[in-house]
């Protein structure tokens, strides 16, 4: 129940929807019940002679409103005849049915508003929390699992919350109205017939006992399937290049089959509750017909034949709310299982957050420094006791063997992670005393993977500054050596680049990424192997763009090709998480150390 009430909190302000829903439902239930009670005066009017009908309908021991109406119809039959009474009964039935459906529509409308409102709040909260997560979170979680929680699980949760609210209020209320009418006709018969409800509830509880466990497994299997689908689509070139299409299809089919089997078992168990409750209801109705019919045939004064038919009609409807409640219990297990997965994501705390008293970094004036910084992923040490100063306006190159910690060091600069020990400062201010947003606003990033959004070239460049004018975007593109090829596109700057920029070449994508960084106009540039995946011609164009980008800026560069960073003011050689050498190109070459060996190896390879 704790999980359910937490999910229900997303419906706030719930009273805005609940109060009108309660009023509309109350009226809908009243008129729906009244519809069935009108069966008795209708039958008396149609099938009994005037004297018997008059005597049968003049009653006082039943539901007051019904008794008054029956007496009124009896009086009408006595004074004006059956045809006039029939017109009145039909008019009341028509009005009651119309009012019942009208208020039922209103109640459903208010509940739908609550459902949409709840879905909006849950999905907003989940997505906001996901976007606030630190970068390490996405390295450890399956993307498919996150997508499944934000889409499928949230959908299941919001239906469960609203459907349960509906069942908890409407169905018990409808059941009470039906039971009240049944007791007004015959207390003894009703006490016997209602034994079916606790018996039905006990049997159904046994049926749905394992539903939560099955629902959890189903949600997890669906998440795996979505994750595999995402990987297959993202790596479609690799799949086809290695003739792995059939193997990929078989792998997806195996997970799909597993999910389908789980889903089938769960649905079968859910569907079993309804026929069980209905079968028990029919069994009791048969007993009621035998017992009550015997009383009518024997001339008992307990109730009339028309009242007995009305009784059977009303009791046949008693199982509808019981069935709805039993179906709701089976649905709740699936919703709670999905809700626990969603709440787990909501409850995950981002590791990089602003302190309550964090201040904003107004501008970058002096230097960026690392003081004895260490970092590790779980138990693996990636950086060990790094001390480094990056003066304003200088270009610092990070080089070294793969896996040495260069990219991790770069990720610490925009505070994608916090160091496990040591301090990072900018202009003498501790990173943790500054807001994350103000730190990142002073930095532009160009990665090896040139990621573009499935949007126009213009909007991809303007992503860094949504308020940029067309002139500013074009200027940034020119600096990035991208203007000429953009004009050659079919729709120029309004050309769509496709998923992840797939309609453009690698060099074109990278130059648009550089233009995006230029438009942000940050004082610090972070370049993570920005030319490593390019051919010679593209590399030349991109390198020219990078040189333009780094002018008059502080730049920190991870270089794949060491020839591109020989002009750097300082070259930092990192191996196994430690700084091995520091100096400019000439100094490091004269040391005849690791940097010299890397240069010689690359020259030999080239």
Coordinates of C-alpha atoms in Angstrom, one line a residue:
X1 CA 0.0 0.0 0.0
X2 CA 3.0 2.3 0.6
X3 CA 3.9 2.1 -3.1
X4 CA 0.3 2.7 -4.1
X5 CA -0.1 5.9 -2.0
X6 CA 3.2 7.2 -3.2
X7 CA 2.0 6.8 -6.8
X8 CA -1.3 8.4 -5.8
X9 CA 0.6 11.5 -4.7
X10 CA 1.3 12.3 -8.4
X11 CA -2.5 12.9 -8.8
X12 CA -2.3 16.1 -6.7
X13 CA -4.3 18.3 -6.5
X14 CA -6.6 15.2 -6.5
X15 CA -9.5 17.1 -5.0
X16 CA -9.9 19.1 -8.2
X17 CA -10.9 15.9 -9.9
X18 CA -12.1 13.7 -7.1
X19 CA -15.0 15.9 -5.8
X20 CA -16.8 16.3 -9.1
X21 CA -16.1 12.6 -9.8
X22 CA -17.7 11.6 -6.5
X23 CA -20.8 13.7 -7.1
X24 CA -21.3 12.5 -10.7
X25 CA -20.6 8.9 -9.7
X26 CA -23.1 9.1 -6.8
X27 CA -25.9 10.3 -9.1
X28 CA -24.9 7.8 -11.8
X29 CA -25.1 4.9 -9.3
X30 CA -28.4 6.1 -7.9
X31 CA -30.1 6.3 -11.3
X32 CA -28.6 3.0 -12.5
X33 CA -30.0 1.2 -9.5
X34 CA -33.4 3.0 -9.9
X35 CA -33.5 1.7 -13.5
X36 CA -33.7 -1.9 -12.2
X37 CA -36.2 -1.1 -9.5
X38 CA -38.6 0.3 -12.2
X39 CA -38.9 -3.3 -13.5
X40 CA -41.5 -4.2 -10.8
X41 CA -44.0 -1.4 -11.6
X42 CA -43.5 -2.1 -15.3
X43 CA -44.3 -5.8 -14.9
X44 CA -47.3 -5.1 -12.6
X45 CA -48.7 -2.7 -15.2
X46 CA -48.2 -5.0 -18.1
X47 CA -49.0 -8.5 -16.9
X48 CA -51.4 -8.3 -14.0
X49 CA -55.1 -7.4 -14.0
X50 CA -56.2 -4.1 -12.5
X51 CA -57.3 -5.3 -9.1
X52 CA -54.3 -7.5 -8.4
X53 CA -51.9 -4.9 -9.8
X54 CA -53.4 -2.2 -7.6
X55 CA -53.1 -4.4 -4.5
X56 CA -49.6 -5.5 -5.4
X57 CA -48.3 -2.0 -5.9
X58 CA -49.8 -0.4 -2.9
X59 CA -46.9 -1.3 -0.5
X60 CA -45.1 0.5 2.2
X61 CA -42.3 -1.8 3.5
X62 CA -39.9 -1.4 0.6
X63 CA -37.5 1.3 -0.5
X64 CA -39.5 4.5 0.2
X65 CA -39.0 6.1 -3.2
X66 CA -39.9 2.9 -5.0
X67 CA -42.9 2.3 -2.7
X68 CA -44.2 5.8 -3.4
X69 CA -43.8 5.4 -7.1
X70 CA -45.5 2.0 -7.1
X71 CA -48.4 3.5 -5.1
X72 CA -48.6 6.4 -7.6
X73 CA -48.7 4.0 -10.5
X74 CA -51.3 1.9 -8.7
X75 CA -53.5 5.0 -8.2
X76 CA -53.0 5.9 -11.9
X77 CA -54.1 2.4 -13.0
X78 CA -57.1 2.6 -10.7
X79 CA -58.3 6.0 -12.0
X80 CA -57.0 6.3 -15.5
X81 CA -56.3 2.8 -16.7
X82 CA -53.2 0.8 -17.6
X83 CA -52.3 2.6 -20.8
X84 CA -51.9 5.9 -19.0
X85 CA -49.9 4.2 -16.2
X86 CA -47.7 2.5 -18.8
X87 CA -46.9 5.9 -20.4
X88 CA -45.8 7.3 -17.1
X89 CA -43.7 4.2 -16.3
X90 CA -42.0 4.4 -19.7
X91 CA -41.3 8.1 -19.4
X92 CA -39.7 7.7 -15.9
X93 CA -37.6 4.7 -17.2
X94 CA -36.4 6.9 -20.2
X95 CA -35.6 9.8 -17.9
X96 CA -33.8 7.6 -15.4
X97 CA -31.7 5.8 -18.1
X98 CA -30.8 9.2 -19.7
X99 CA -29.7 10.6 -16.4
X100 CA -27.8 7.5 -15.4
X101 CA -25.8 7.6 -18.7
X102 CA -25.3 11.3 -18.5
X103 CA -23.8 11.2 -15.0
X104 CA -21.8 8.1 -15.9
X105 CA -20.3 10.0 -18.8
X106 CA -19.4 12.9 -16.5
X107 CA -17.8 10.6 -13.9
X108 CA -15.7 8.9 -16.7
X109 CA -14.7 12.3 -18.0
X110 CA -13.5 13.5 -14.6
X111 CA -11.6 10.2 -14.1
X112 CA -10.0 10.5 -17.6
X113 CA -8.8 14.1 -16.7
X114 CA -7.3 12.6 -13.5
X115 CA -5.6 9.8 -15.4
X116 CA -4.0 12.2 -17.9
X117 CA -3.0 14.6 -15.1
X118 CA -1.4 11.7 -13.2
X119 CA 0.4 10.4 -16.3
X120 CA 1.7 13.9 -17.0
X121 CA 3.1 14.3 -13.5
X122 CA 4.7 10.8 -13.3
X123 CA 6.3 11.0 -16.7
X124 CA 7.5 14.6 -16.0
X125 CA 9.1 13.6 -12.7
X126 CA 10.7 10.4 -14.1
X127 CA 12.2 12.3 -17.1
X128 CA 13.4 15.2 -15.0
X129 CA 15.1 12.8 -12.6
X130 CA 16.7 10.9 -15.5
X131 CA 18.0 14.1 -17.1
X132 CA 19.5 15.2 -13.8
X133 CA 21.5 12.0 -13.4
X134 CA 25.3 12.1 -13.5
X135 CA 27.0 10.6 -16.6
X136 CA 28.1 7.5 -14.7
X137 CA 24.5 6.5 -14.2
X138 CA 24.0 6.0 -17.9
X139 CA 27.2 3.9 -18.1
X140 CA 25.8 1.5 -15.6
X141 CA 22.1 1.3 -16.7
X142 CA 20.7 -0.3 -19.8
X143 CA 19.2 2.3 -22.0
X144 CA 16.3 0.0 -22.9
X145 CA 15.4 -0.4 -19.2
X146 CA 15.3 3.4 -18.8
X147 CA 13.1 3.8 -21.9
X148 CA 10.8 1.0 -20.7
X149 CA 10.3 2.7 -17.3
X150 CA 9.6 6.1 -18.9
X151 CA 7.2 4.8 -21.5
X152 CA 5.6 1.4 -20.8
X153 CA 5.9 1.2 -17.0
X154 CA 4.5 4.7 -16.5
X155 CA 1.6 3.9 -18.7
X156 CA 0.7 0.8 -16.6
X157 CA 1.1 2.8 -13.4
X158 CA -1.3 5.6 -14.3
X159 CA -4.0 3.2 -15.5
X160 CA -3.6 1.2 -12.2
X161 CA -3.9 4.3 -10.0
X162 CA -6.9 5.8 -11.7
X163 CA -8.7 2.4 -12.3
X164 CA -8.2 1.5 -8.7
X165 CA -9.6 4.8 -7.5
X166 CA -12.6 4.2 -9.7
X167 CA -13.1 0.7 -8.4
X168 CA -12.5 1.6 -4.8
X169 CA -15.3 4.2 -4.8
X170 CA -17.7 3.4 -7.6
X171 CA -18.0 -0.3 -7.5
X172 CA -18.5 -0.6 -3.7
X173 CA -21.0 2.2 -3.8
X174 CA -22.9 0.5 -6.6
X175 CA -22.8 -2.8 -4.6
X176 CA -24.2 -1.0 -1.5
X177 CA -27.1 0.4 -3.6
X178 CA -27.9 -3.0 -5.0
X179 CA -27.7 -4.7 -1.6
X180 CA -29.9 -2.0 -0.1
X181 CA -32.6 -2.8 -2.7
X182 CA -32.2 -6.5 -2.2
X183 CA -32.6 -6.2 1.6
X184 CA -35.7 -4.0 1.1
X185 CA -37.3 -6.9 -0.8
X186 CA -36.2 -9.9 1.3
X187 CA -33.7 -9.9 4.2
X188 CA -33.6 -13.7 4.6
X189 CA -33.1 -14.3 0.8
X190 CA -30.4 -11.6 0.6
X191 CA -28.4 -12.9 3.6
X192 CA -28.2 -16.3 1.9
X193 CA -27.4 -15.0 -1.5
X194 CA -24.6 -12.6 -0.4
X195 CA -22.5 -15.6 0.9
X196 CA -21.2 -15.8 -2.7
X197 CA -19.2 -12.5 -2.3
X198 CA -16.7 -13.6 0.4
X199 CA -16.4 -17.1 -1.1
X200 CA -15.7 -15.5 -4.5
X201 CA -13.2 -13.0 -3.0
X202 CA -11.3 -15.9 -1.3
X203 CA -11.0 -18.0 -4.4
X204 CA -10.0 -15.0 -6.6
X205 CA -7.3 -14.0 -4.0
X206 CA -5.8 -17.4 -4.5
X207 CA -5.9 -17.1 -8.2
X208 CA -4.1 -13.7 -8.4
X209 CA -1.6 -14.4 -5.6
X210 CA 1.4 -14.8 -8.0
X211 CA 0.4 -12.0 -10.3
X212 CA 2.9 -9.4 -8.9
X213 CA 5.9 -11.7 -9.3
X214 CA 4.8 -12.5 -12.9
X215 CA 4.2 -8.8 -13.6
X216 CA 7.7 -7.8 -12.4
X217 CA 9.3 -10.5 -14.6
X218 CA 7.2 -9.3 -17.6
X219 CA 8.2 -5.7 -17.2
X220 CA 11.9 -6.6 -16.9
X221 CA 11.7 -8.9 -20.0
X222 CA 10.0 -6.0 -22.0
X223 CA 12.8 -3.7 -20.9
X224 CA 15.4 -6.2 -22.2
X225 CA 13.6 -6.4 -25.5
X226 CA 13.5 -2.6 -25.9
X227 CA 17.2 -2.4 -25.1
X228 CA 18.0 -5.1 -27.6
X229 CA 15.9 -3.3 -30.2
X230 CA 17.7 0.0 -29.6
X231 CA 21.1 -1.7 -29.9
X232 CA 20.1 -3.5 -33.1
X233 CA 18.9 -0.3 -34.7
X234 CA 21.9 1.7 -33.6
X235 CA 24.4 -0.9 -34.8
X236 CA 22.5 -1.9 -38.0
X237 CA 25.6 -1.4 -40.1
X238 CA 27.7 -3.6 -37.9
X239 CA 25.0 -6.3 -37.9
X240 CA 24.8 -6.4 -41.6
X241 CA 28.6 -6.0 -42.1
X242 CA 29.3 -9.2 -40.2
X243 CA 26.3 -11.1 -41.7
X244 CA 24.6 -11.3 -38.3
X245 CA 21.1 -10.4 -39.4
X246 CA 19.7 -13.9 -38.8
X247 CA 21.6 -14.2 -35.5
X248 CA 20.2 -10.9 -34.4
X249 CA 16.7 -11.8 -35.4
X250 CA 17.0 -15.1 -33.5
X251 CA 18.2 -13.3 -30.4
X252 CA 15.3 -10.8 -30.5
X253 CA 12.8 -13.6 -31.2
X254 CA 14.1 -15.6 -28.2
X255 CA 13.5 -12.6 -25.8
X256 CA 10.2 -11.8 -27.6
X257 CA 9.1 -15.4 -27.1
X258 CA 10.1 -15.4 -23.4
X259 CA 8.1 -12.1 -22.9
X260 CA 5.1 -13.4 -24.8
X261 CA 5.0 -16.6 -22.7
X262 CA 5.2 -14.6 -19.4
X263 CA 2.5 -12.3 -20.6
X264 CA 0.3 -15.2 -21.6
X265 CA 0.6 -16.9 -18.2
X266 CA -0.2 -13.6 -16.4
X267 CA -3.2 -12.8 -18.6
X268 CA -4.6 -16.3 -18.2
X269 CA -4.4 -16.0 -14.5
X270 CA -6.0 -12.5 -14.7
X271 CA -8.8 -13.8 -16.9
X272 CA -9.6 -16.7 -14.7
X273 CA -10.9 -14.4 -11.9
X274 CA -13.9 -13.2 -14.0
X275 CA -15.4 -16.5 -15.0
X276 CA -15.0 -17.9 -11.5
X277 CA -16.9 -14.9 -10.0
X278 CA -19.6 -15.2 -12.7
X279 CA -20.0 -18.9 -12.3
X280 CA -20.4 -18.5 -8.6
X281 CA -23.0 -15.8 -9.2
X282 CA -25.0 -17.9 -11.6
X283 CA -24.9 -20.8 -9.2
X284 CA -26.4 -18.6 -6.4
X285 CA -29.0 -17.2 -8.8
X286 CA -30.2 -20.8 -9.6
X287 CA -30.6 -21.4 -5.9
X288 CA -32.4 -18.1 -5.5
X289 CA -34.8 -19.0 -8.3
X290 CA -35.6 -22.4 -6.8
X291 CA -36.2 -21.0 -3.3
X292 CA -37.8 -17.7 -4.2
X293 CA -39.8 -19.1 -7.0
X294 CA -41.2 -21.8 -4.7
X295 CA -42.4 -19.0 -2.3
X296 CA -44.1 -17.2 -5.1
X297 CA -45.8 -20.4 -6.4
X298 CA -46.9 -21.3 -2.9
X299 CA -48.7 -17.9 -2.5
X300 CA -46.3 -16.5 0.1
X301 CA -46.9 -12.9 1.1
X302 CA -43.1 -12.2 1.5
X303 CA -42.9 -10.6 -2.0
X304 CA -44.9 -10.5 -5.2
X305 CA -43.9 -12.1 -8.5
X306 CA -42.9 -8.8 -10.0
X307 CA -40.7 -8.0 -6.9
X308 CA -39.1 -11.5 -7.2
X309 CA -38.3 -10.8 -10.9
X310 CA -36.9 -7.5 -9.9
X311 CA -34.9 -9.2 -7.2
X312 CA -33.3 -11.6 -9.7
X313 CA -32.5 -8.8 -12.1
X314 CA -30.8 -6.7 -9.4
X315 CA -28.9 -9.7 -7.9
X316 CA -27.6 -10.5 -11.4
X317 CA -26.1 -7.1 -11.4
X318 CA -24.5 -7.5 -8.0
X319 CA -21.7 -9.6 -9.6
X320 CA -20.8 -6.8 -12.0
X321 CA -19.1 -4.7 -9.2
X322 CA -17.8 -7.8 -7.6
X323 CA -16.2 -8.8 -11.0
X324 CA -14.8 -5.3 -11.5
X325 CA -13.3 -5.3 -8.0
X326 CA -11.7 -8.8 -8.6
X327 CA -10.4 -7.6 -12.0
X328 CA -9.0 -4.5 -10.3
X329 CA -7.1 -6.6 -7.8
X330 CA -5.4 -8.6 -10.6
X331 CA -4.5 -5.3 -12.3
X332 CA -3.2 -3.7 -9.1
X333 CA -0.4 -6.4 -8.9
X334 CA 0.8 -5.5 -12.4
X335 CA 0.6 -1.7 -11.6
X336 CA 2.4 -2.0 -8.3
X337 CA 5.2 -4.0 -9.9
X338 CA 5.6 -1.3 -12.6
X339 CA 5.3 1.4 -10.0
X340 CA 8.1 0.0 -7.9
X341 CA 10.4 0.1 -11.0
X342 CA 9.3 3.7 -11.7
X343 CA 9.8 4.8 -8.1
X344 CA 13.2 3.1 -8.1
X345 CA 14.2 5.4 -10.9
X346 CA 12.7 8.4 -9.2
X347 CA 14.4 7.6 -5.9
X348 CA 17.8 7.3 -7.5
X349 CA 19.8 10.3 -6.4
X350 CA 22.1 12.1 -8.8
X351 CA 25.6 12.1 -7.5
X352 CA 26.5 15.5 -8.9
X353 CA 24.2 18.2 -7.3
X354 CA 24.6 21.8 -6.3
X355 CA 25.2 22.6 -2.7
X356 CA 22.4 24.7 -1.1
X357 CA 24.7 27.7 -0.9
X358 CA 26.5 27.2 -4.2
X359 CA 27.4 30.4 -6.0
X360 CA 27.4 31.2 -9.7
X361 CA 30.7 31.4 -11.6
X362 CA 30.5 34.8 -13.4
X363 CA 33.6 34.5 -15.6
X364 CA 36.8 32.6 -16.1
X365 CA 39.8 34.9 -15.3
X366 CA 42.9 33.0 -14.2
X367 CA 43.3 29.2 -14.3
X368 CA 41.8 25.8 -13.8
X369 CA 43.6 23.6 -11.4
X370 CA 43.6 19.9 -10.2
X371 CA 45.0 19.3 -6.7
X372 CA 45.8 15.7 -5.9
X373 CA 42.7 14.5 -7.7
X374 CA 41.9 10.7 -7.7
X375 CA 39.0 8.9 -9.3
X376 CA 37.8 5.3 -9.6
X377 CA 35.0 3.4 -11.1
X378 CA 33.8 1.1 -8.4
X379 CA 37.0 -0.6 -7.3
X380 CA 39.1 0.3 -10.4
X381 CA 41.4 3.3 -9.9
X382 CA 41.4 5.4 -13.1
X383 CA 43.1 8.6 -11.9
X384 CA 45.7 8.7 -9.1
X385 CA 46.8 11.9 -7.4
X386 CA 46.6 14.2 -10.4
X387 CA 47.9 17.7 -10.0
X388 CA 47.7 20.0 -13.0
X389 CA 47.3 23.7 -13.7
X390 CA 45.6 25.0 -16.9
X391 CA 46.3 28.8 -17.2
X392 CA 43.8 31.0 -19.1
X393 CA 44.5 31.3 -22.8
X394 CA 46.8 28.3 -23.0
X395 CA 46.4 25.0 -24.9
X396 CA 47.0 21.9 -22.9
X397 CA 47.2 18.5 -24.7
X398 CA 46.6 15.2 -22.9
X399 CA 48.3 12.2 -24.5
X400 CA 49.1 8.7 -23.6
X401 CA 48.2 5.1 -24.2
X402 CA 44.5 4.1 -24.4
X403 CA 42.9 3.4 -21.0
X404 CA 45.3 5.7 -19.2
X405 CA 42.5 8.0 -17.9
X406 CA 42.6 10.9 -20.4
X407 CA 38.9 10.9 -21.1
X408 CA 38.0 10.5 -17.4
X409 CA 40.2 13.5 -16.6
X410 CA 38.4 15.4 -19.4
X411 CA 35.0 14.4 -17.9
X412 CA 35.9 15.8 -14.5
X413 CA 36.4 19.3 -16.0
X414 CA 32.7 20.0 -16.8
X415 CA 31.8 18.1 -13.6
X416 CA 30.2 15.1 -15.2
X417 CA 31.7 13.3 -12.2
X418 CA 33.2 14.4 -8.9
X419 CA 36.6 13.2 -7.9
X420 CA 36.8 10.6 -5.1
X421 CA 39.5 12.6 -3.5
X422 CA 41.3 15.9 -4.2
X423 CA 40.0 19.2 -5.3
X424 CA 39.3 20.9 -8.7
X425 CA 39.3 24.7 -8.7
X426 CA 38.6 27.4 -11.2
X427 CA 40.0 30.8 -10.4
X428 CA 40.8 29.4 -6.9
X429 CA 37.1 28.5 -6.2
X430 CA 36.3 24.9 -5.3
X431 CA 34.1 23.3 -8.0
X432 CA 31.7 22.0 -5.2
X433 CA 31.1 25.6 -4.1
X434 CA 29.9 26.6 -7.6
X435 CA 26.7 25.7 -9.5
X436 CA 27.2 23.0 -12.1
X437 CA 25.3 25.1 -14.7
X438 CA 27.7 28.1 -14.3
X439 CA 30.7 25.8 -14.7
X440 CA 29.4 24.2 -17.8
X441 CA 28.4 27.5 -19.3
X442 CA 32.1 28.4 -19.5
X443 CA 32.9 25.4 -21.5
X444 CA 32.4 24.0 -25.0
X445 CA 32.8 20.4 -25.8
X446 CA 33.6 18.6 -29.1
X447 CA 33.8 14.8 -28.7
X448 CA 35.1 12.1 -30.9
X449 CA 31.5 10.9 -31.4
X450 CA 29.9 13.8 -33.4
X451 CA 26.3 13.6 -32.1
X452 CA 23.6 15.5 -33.9
X453 CA 19.9 15.6 -33.1
X454 CA 17.3 14.5 -35.8
X455 CA 16.6 18.1 -36.7
X456 CA 17.8 20.8 -39.1
X457 CA 21.4 21.9 -39.5
X458 CA 20.4 25.3 -38.2
X459 CA 18.8 24.0 -35.1
X460 CA 21.7 21.7 -34.4
X461 CA 24.1 24.6 -34.5
X462 CA 21.7 26.9 -32.5
X463 CA 21.4 24.2 -29.8
X464 CA 24.1 26.0 -27.9
X465 CA 22.2 29.2 -28.1
X466 CA 18.5 28.9 -29.0
X467 CA 18.1 32.7 -29.3
X468 CA 20.9 33.0 -31.9
X469 CA 20.1 34.9 -35.1
X470 CA 20.6 33.5 -38.5
X471 CA 23.7 35.7 -39.0
X472 CA 25.3 34.4 -35.8
X473 CA 24.7 30.8 -36.9
X474 CA 26.2 31.4 -40.3
X475 CA 29.2 33.1 -38.7
X476 CA 29.8 30.1 -36.5
X477 CA 29.5 27.8 -39.5
X478 CA 32.1 29.8 -41.4
X479 CA 34.5 29.6 -38.5
X480 CA 34.0 25.8 -38.4
X481 CA 34.6 25.4 -42.2
X482 CA 31.0 24.2 -42.5
X483 CA 29.3 27.1 -44.4
X484 CA 30.2 25.9 -47.9
X485 CA 29.0 22.3 -47.6
X486 CA 25.8 23.5 -45.8
X487 CA 24.9 25.7 -48.8
X488 CA 25.4 22.7 -51.0
X489 CA 22.7 20.8 -49.2
X490 CA 19.2 20.5 -50.7
X491 CA 17.6 23.0 -48.3
X492 CA 20.7 24.7 -46.9
X493 CA 20.6 25.4 -43.2
X494 CA 17.1 23.9 -43.0
X495 CA 18.2 20.5 -44.2
X496 CA 17.3 17.7 -41.8
X497 CA 20.4 15.7 -40.8
X498 CA 18.6 12.4 -40.0
X499 CA 18.9 10.2 -37.0
X500 CA 22.2 11.0 -35.2
X501 CA 23.2 13.0 -38.3
X502 CA 23.3 9.9 -40.5
X503 CA 22.6 11.9 -43.7
X504 CA 26.0 13.7 -43.4
X505 CA 29.5 12.4 -43.6
X506 CA 31.7 12.1 -40.5
X507 CA 33.7 15.3 -41.3
X508 CA 30.5 17.2 -42.0
X509 CA 28.9 16.1 -38.7
X510 CA 32.1 17.1 -36.8
X511 CA 32.2 20.5 -38.3
X512 CA 28.6 21.2 -37.3
X513 CA 29.5 20.1 -33.8
X514 CA 32.4 22.6 -33.9
X515 CA 30.0 25.3 -35.2
X516 CA 27.7 24.5 -32.2
X517 CA 30.7 25.0 -29.8
X518 CA 31.7 28.2 -31.6
X519 CA 28.2 29.6 -31.2
X520 CA 28.3 29.0 -27.5
X521 CA 31.4 31.1 -27.4
X522 CA 32.8 29.6 -24.2
X523 CA 36.2 30.7 -22.8
X524 CA 37.3 27.0 -22.2
X525 CA 37.2 24.4 -25.0
X526 CA 37.4 20.7 -24.4
X527 CA 38.3 18.6 -27.4
X528 CA 38.2 14.9 -27.0
X529 CA 40.0 13.2 -30.0
X530 CA 37.8 15.3 -32.3
X531 CA 39.6 14.2 -35.5
X532 CA 40.5 10.6 -34.8
X533 CA 37.6 9.0 -36.7
X534 CA 38.1 11.1 -39.9
X535 CA 39.8 10.6 -43.2
X536 CA 42.8 12.7 -44.2
X537 CA 40.8 15.3 -46.2
X538 CA 38.1 15.7 -43.5
X539 CA 40.7 15.8 -40.8
X540 CA 42.4 18.7 -42.5
X541 CA 39.2 20.7 -42.7
X542 CA 38.2 19.8 -39.2
X543 CA 41.7 20.6 -37.8
X544 CA 41.5 24.0 -39.5
X545 CA 38.1 24.6 -37.8
X546 CA 39.5 23.5 -34.5
X547 CA 42.4 25.9 -34.8
X548 CA 39.9 28.7 -35.5
X549 CA 37.9 27.5 -32.5
X550 CA 40.9 27.5 -30.1
X551 CA 42.1 31.0 -31.0
X552 CA 42.1 33.3 -27.9
X553 CA 40.6 30.5 -25.8
X554 CA 41.8 28.1 -23.1
X555 CA 41.9 24.7 -24.7
X556 CA 42.3 21.2 -23.3
X557 CA 42.8 18.6 -26.1
X558 CA 43.0 14.9 -26.1
X559 CA 44.9 14.0 -29.3
X560 CA 44.8 10.8 -31.2
X561 CA 47.4 12.0 -33.8
X562 CA 50.2 13.5 -31.9
X563 CA 51.2 15.7 -34.9
X564 CA 48.1 17.8 -34.3
X565 CA 49.1 18.9 -30.8
X566 CA 52.8 19.7 -31.3
X567 CA 51.9 23.4 -31.1
X568 CA 50.3 23.0 -27.6
X569 CA 51.7 25.2 -24.8
X570 CA 51.9 22.2 -22.5
X571 CA 51.7 18.5 -23.3
X572 CA 50.7 16.2 -20.4
X573 CA 51.6 12.5 -20.8
X574 CA 49.2 10.3 -18.8
X575 CA 49.7 6.5 -18.2
X576 CA 47.8 4.2 -15.9
X577 CA 46.1 7.2 -14.2
X578 CA 49.2 9.1 -13.4
X579 CA 51.0 12.1 -15.0
X580 CA 54.4 10.7 -16.3
X581 CA 55.7 13.7 -18.2
X582 CA 54.9 17.4 -18.7
X583 CA 56.3 20.0 -21.1
X584 CA 56.2 21.3 -24.6
X585 CA 56.9 19.2 -27.7
X586 CA 60.6 20.1 -27.8
X587 CA 61.2 19.5 -24.1
X588 CA 59.5 16.1 -24.1
X589 CA 61.3 14.9 -27.2
X590 CA 64.6 15.7 -25.6
X591 CA 63.6 13.7 -22.5
X592 CA 63.5 10.6 -24.6
X593 CA 60.7 9.2 -22.5
X594 CA 57.2 7.9 -23.0
X595 CA 56.2 10.8 -25.3
X596 CA 59.2 10.2 -27.5
X597 CA 58.3 6.5 -27.8
X598 CA 54.7 7.4 -28.7
X599 CA 55.9 9.8 -31.4
X600 CA 58.3 7.2 -32.8
X601 CA 55.6 4.5 -32.8
X602 CA 53.1 6.7 -34.6
X603 CA 55.8 7.8 -37.1
X604 CA 56.6 4.2 -37.8
X605 CA 52.9 3.3 -38.2
X606 CA 52.3 6.2 -40.5

